[in-house]
Coordinates of C-alpha atoms in Angstrom, one line a residue:
M218 CA 1.3 -15.1 7.0
R219 CA 1.9 -11.4 7.5
A220 CA 1.2 -9.3 4.4
Y221 CA 1.6 -5.6 3.9
I222 CA -0.9 -3.9 1.6
G223 CA -0.4 -0.5 0.1
L224 CA -3.6 1.6 -0.3
G225 CA -4.0 4.6 -2.5
A226 CA -6.8 6.8 -4.0
N227 CA -7.2 10.2 -5.5
L228 CA -10.7 10.3 -6.8
G229 CA -13.9 11.0 -4.8
D230 CA -13.6 11.2 -1.0
A231 CA -10.3 9.4 -0.9
P232 CA -10.0 9.3 2.9
A233 CA -13.4 7.8 3.3
T234 CA -12.7 5.3 0.6
L235 CA -9.4 4.2 2.3
T236 CA -11.2 3.9 5.6
A237 CA -13.8 1.6 4.1
A238 CA -11.0 -0.3 2.3
V239 CA -9.3 -0.9 5.7
H240 CA -12.5 -2.3 7.0
A241 CA -13.0 -4.5 3.9
L242 CA -9.5 -5.9 4.2
A243 CA -10.0 -6.7 7.9
A244 CA -13.2 -8.6 6.9
L245 CA -11.5 -10.8 4.3
P246 CA -12.0 -14.5 5.2
G247 CA -9.3 -15.7 7.6
A248 CA -7.7 -12.2 7.8
G249 CA -6.6 -10.4 10.9
L250 CA -5.8 -6.7 10.9
R251 CA -2.5 -6.1 12.7
G252 CA -1.7 -2.5 12.0
V253 CA -2.7 0.6 10.0
S254 CA -0.3 3.4 9.2
S255 CA -1.1 7.1 9.2
L256 CA -2.7 8.6 6.2
Y257 CA -0.4 10.4 3.9
G258 CA -1.0 13.0 1.1
S259 CA 1.3 12.6 -1.8
R260 CA 2.0 14.2 -5.1
P261 CA 1.4 12.0 -8.1
V262 CA 4.3 10.0 -9.6
G263 CA 4.6 9.4 -13.3
V264 CA 1.5 11.1 -14.5
L265 CA 1.5 14.6 -12.9
D266 CA -1.8 16.1 -14.3
Q267 CA -4.1 14.6 -11.7
P268 CA -5.1 15.2 -8.1
D269 CA -2.8 14.4 -5.2
F270 CA -3.1 10.9 -3.7
H271 CA -4.0 9.7 -0.3
N272 CA -1.9 6.6 0.8
A273 CA -1.5 4.2 3.7
V274 CA -0.3 0.7 4.5
V275 CA -2.0 -2.0 6.5
A276 CA -0.5 -5.1 8.1
L277 CA -2.7 -8.1 7.6
D278 CA -2.4 -11.7 8.8
V279 CA -3.8 -13.9 6.0
P280 CA -4.0 -17.6 5.2
R281 CA -0.7 -18.8 3.9
G282 CA -2.3 -21.3 1.5
P283 CA -0.8 -24.7 0.7
E284 CA 2.4 -22.7 -0.3
P285 CA 3.3 -19.0 -0.2
R286 CA 2.7 -18.6 -3.9
T287 CA -0.9 -19.8 -3.7
G288 CA -1.6 -17.7 -0.6
A289 CA -0.2 -14.6 -2.3
L290 CA -2.2 -15.2 -5.4
A291 CA -5.4 -15.7 -3.4
L292 CA -4.7 -12.4 -1.6
L293 CA -4.0 -10.6 -4.9
T294 CA -7.3 -11.9 -6.3
A295 CA -9.1 -10.6 -3.3
L296 CA -7.4 -7.2 -3.6
K297 CA -8.4 -6.9 -7.3
S298 CA -12.0 -7.9 -6.4
L299 CA -12.1 -5.2 -3.7
E300 CA -10.8 -2.6 -6.2
L301 CA -13.6 -3.4 -8.5
A302 CA -16.2 -3.4 -5.7
F303 CA -15.0 0.1 -4.8
G304 CA -15.6 1.2 -8.4
R305 CA -12.1 1.2 -9.9
Q306 CA -12.2 2.0 -13.6
P307 CA -9.5 1.1 -16.1
R308 CA -7.4 4.2 -16.9
R309 CA -4.0 5.2 -18.0
R310 CA -1.0 3.7 -16.2
W311 CA -0.1 5.6 -13.0
G312 CA -3.3 7.6 -13.5
E313 CA -6.3 8.4 -11.3
R314 CA -7.7 5.8 -9.1
E315 CA -10.8 5.2 -7.1
L316 CA -8.9 2.7 -5.1
D317 CA -5.5 1.0 -5.6
L318 CA -4.5 -2.0 -3.4
D319 CA -0.9 -3.3 -3.9
L320 CA 0.5 -6.4 -2.3
L321 CA 3.9 -5.0 -1.0
V322 CA 5.3 -7.9 1.1
F323 CA 4.0 -11.4 1.7
G324 CA 5.9 -13.1 4.6
R325 CA 9.6 -13.5 4.1
R326 CA 9.3 -14.8 0.5
R327 CA 10.1 -13.4 -2.8
I328 CA 7.4 -14.5 -5.1
V329 CA 7.3 -14.2 -8.9
V330 CA 4.3 -15.4 -10.9
E331 CA 4.6 -14.4 -14.6
D332 CA 2.0 -16.8 -16.0
G333 CA -1.7 -16.7 -15.5
P334 CA -4.3 -14.0 -15.4
L335 CA -2.7 -12.0 -12.5
P336 CA 1.1 -11.5 -12.7
L337 CA 2.7 -11.0 -9.4
V338 CA 6.0 -9.9 -8.1
V339 CA 6.5 -9.6 -4.3
P340 CA 8.0 -7.6 -2.8
H341 CA 6.4 -5.0 -5.0
P342 CA 9.1 -4.1 -7.5
R343 CA 8.9 -0.3 -7.2
S344 CA 8.2 -0.1 -3.5
A345 CA 11.8 0.4 -2.5
E346 CA 11.9 3.7 -4.5
R347 CA 8.6 5.3 -3.7
L348 CA 8.3 7.4 -0.6
F349 CA 4.5 7.3 -0.7
V350 CA 4.9 3.5 0.0
L351 CA 8.0 3.7 2.2
A352 CA 6.8 6.3 4.6
P353 CA 3.7 4.5 5.8
L354 CA 5.4 1.1 5.6
A355 CA 8.3 2.4 7.8
E356 CA 5.7 3.5 10.4
L357 CA 4.6 -0.1 10.8
V358 CA 7.9 -2.1 10.3
P359 CA 11.0 0.2 10.2
G360 CA 13.3 -2.7 10.8
L361 CA 11.9 -5.0 8.2
V362 CA 14.3 -6.0 5.4
P363 CA 12.0 -7.3 2.6
P364 CA 13.3 -10.3 0.6
G365 CA 15.8 -9.1 -2.0
W366 CA 16.4 -5.7 -0.3
T367 CA 19.7 -4.7 1.0
M368 CA 18.4 -2.3 3.7
T369 CA 15.6 -1.8 6.2
V370 CA 12.4 -0.2 5.2
G371 CA 13.2 2.7 7.6
R372 CA 16.5 3.4 6.0
A373 CA 15.0 3.2 2.5
A374 CA 12.4 5.7 3.6
R375 CA 15.0 8.1 5.0
Q376 CA 17.0 7.9 1.8
A377 CA 13.8 8.5 -0.4
R378 CA 12.8 11.4 1.8
T379 CA 16.1 13.2 1.1
A380 CA 15.6 12.7 -2.7
E381 CA 12.0 14.1 -2.8
A382 CA 10.7 17.6 -2.3
P383 CA 9.9 18.3 1.3
D384 CA 6.1 18.3 0.8
A385 CA 6.0 15.4 -1.8
V386 CA 4.7 13.0 0.9
R387 CA 3.2 14.4 4.1
R388 CA 1.5 12.8 7.0
I389 CA -2.1 14.2 7.3
A390 CA -3.9 11.9 9.7
A391 CA -3.2 9.2 12.3
W392 CA -5.2 6.0 12.5
D393 CA -7.4 5.8 15.6
A394 CA -7.9 2.1 16.5
A395 CA -10.8 2.9 18.8
T396 CA -12.9 4.6 16.2
R397 CA -11.4 2.7 13.3
T398 CA -10.8 5.8 11.2
W399 CA -8.1 8.4 10.7
R400 CA -8.0 11.5 13.0
P401 CA -6.8 14.6 11.1
R402 CA -3.4 15.8 12.2
P403 CA -3.5 19.2 13.9
P404 CA -2.0 22.1 11.9
A405 CA 1.7 22.7 12.6

């Protein structure tokens, strides 16, 4: 099952953390890394008195599970475990993060799990409005129409870009598959 994972961090050496997180995601049991977006710098959303974020998206093939819901929950559990392993601390909502991993899309299914220890809504409910998610996701799958959306990811990204400040989300590095890290983007 193809899943798209949003990565974000704004504490410590965020680019190094996100590079290590890509490697950790690729090492999950049964997972296959299928793509890594560029690295983006983005202004905080919601809580503004914090450092800028670094964001990216990965495409990951993962086990489907007996049904999509169980596969999505298993992946979400793995994502939360990775966040803890990377030192994520509980803080204010939309606040600083050592590492944030969000399950954005899981196959072609809309999945809602309200009961249990890990509530889950896929596609991620706010991803259609957030350029820091849309820009890297559109790099990987501009033509994707996630379940429940009325437009492609590429079109949603273009619309969000016109609504945001010009430097709110900016591409700062490209993923280099050979070295398995981001290469800084040359100055303009």
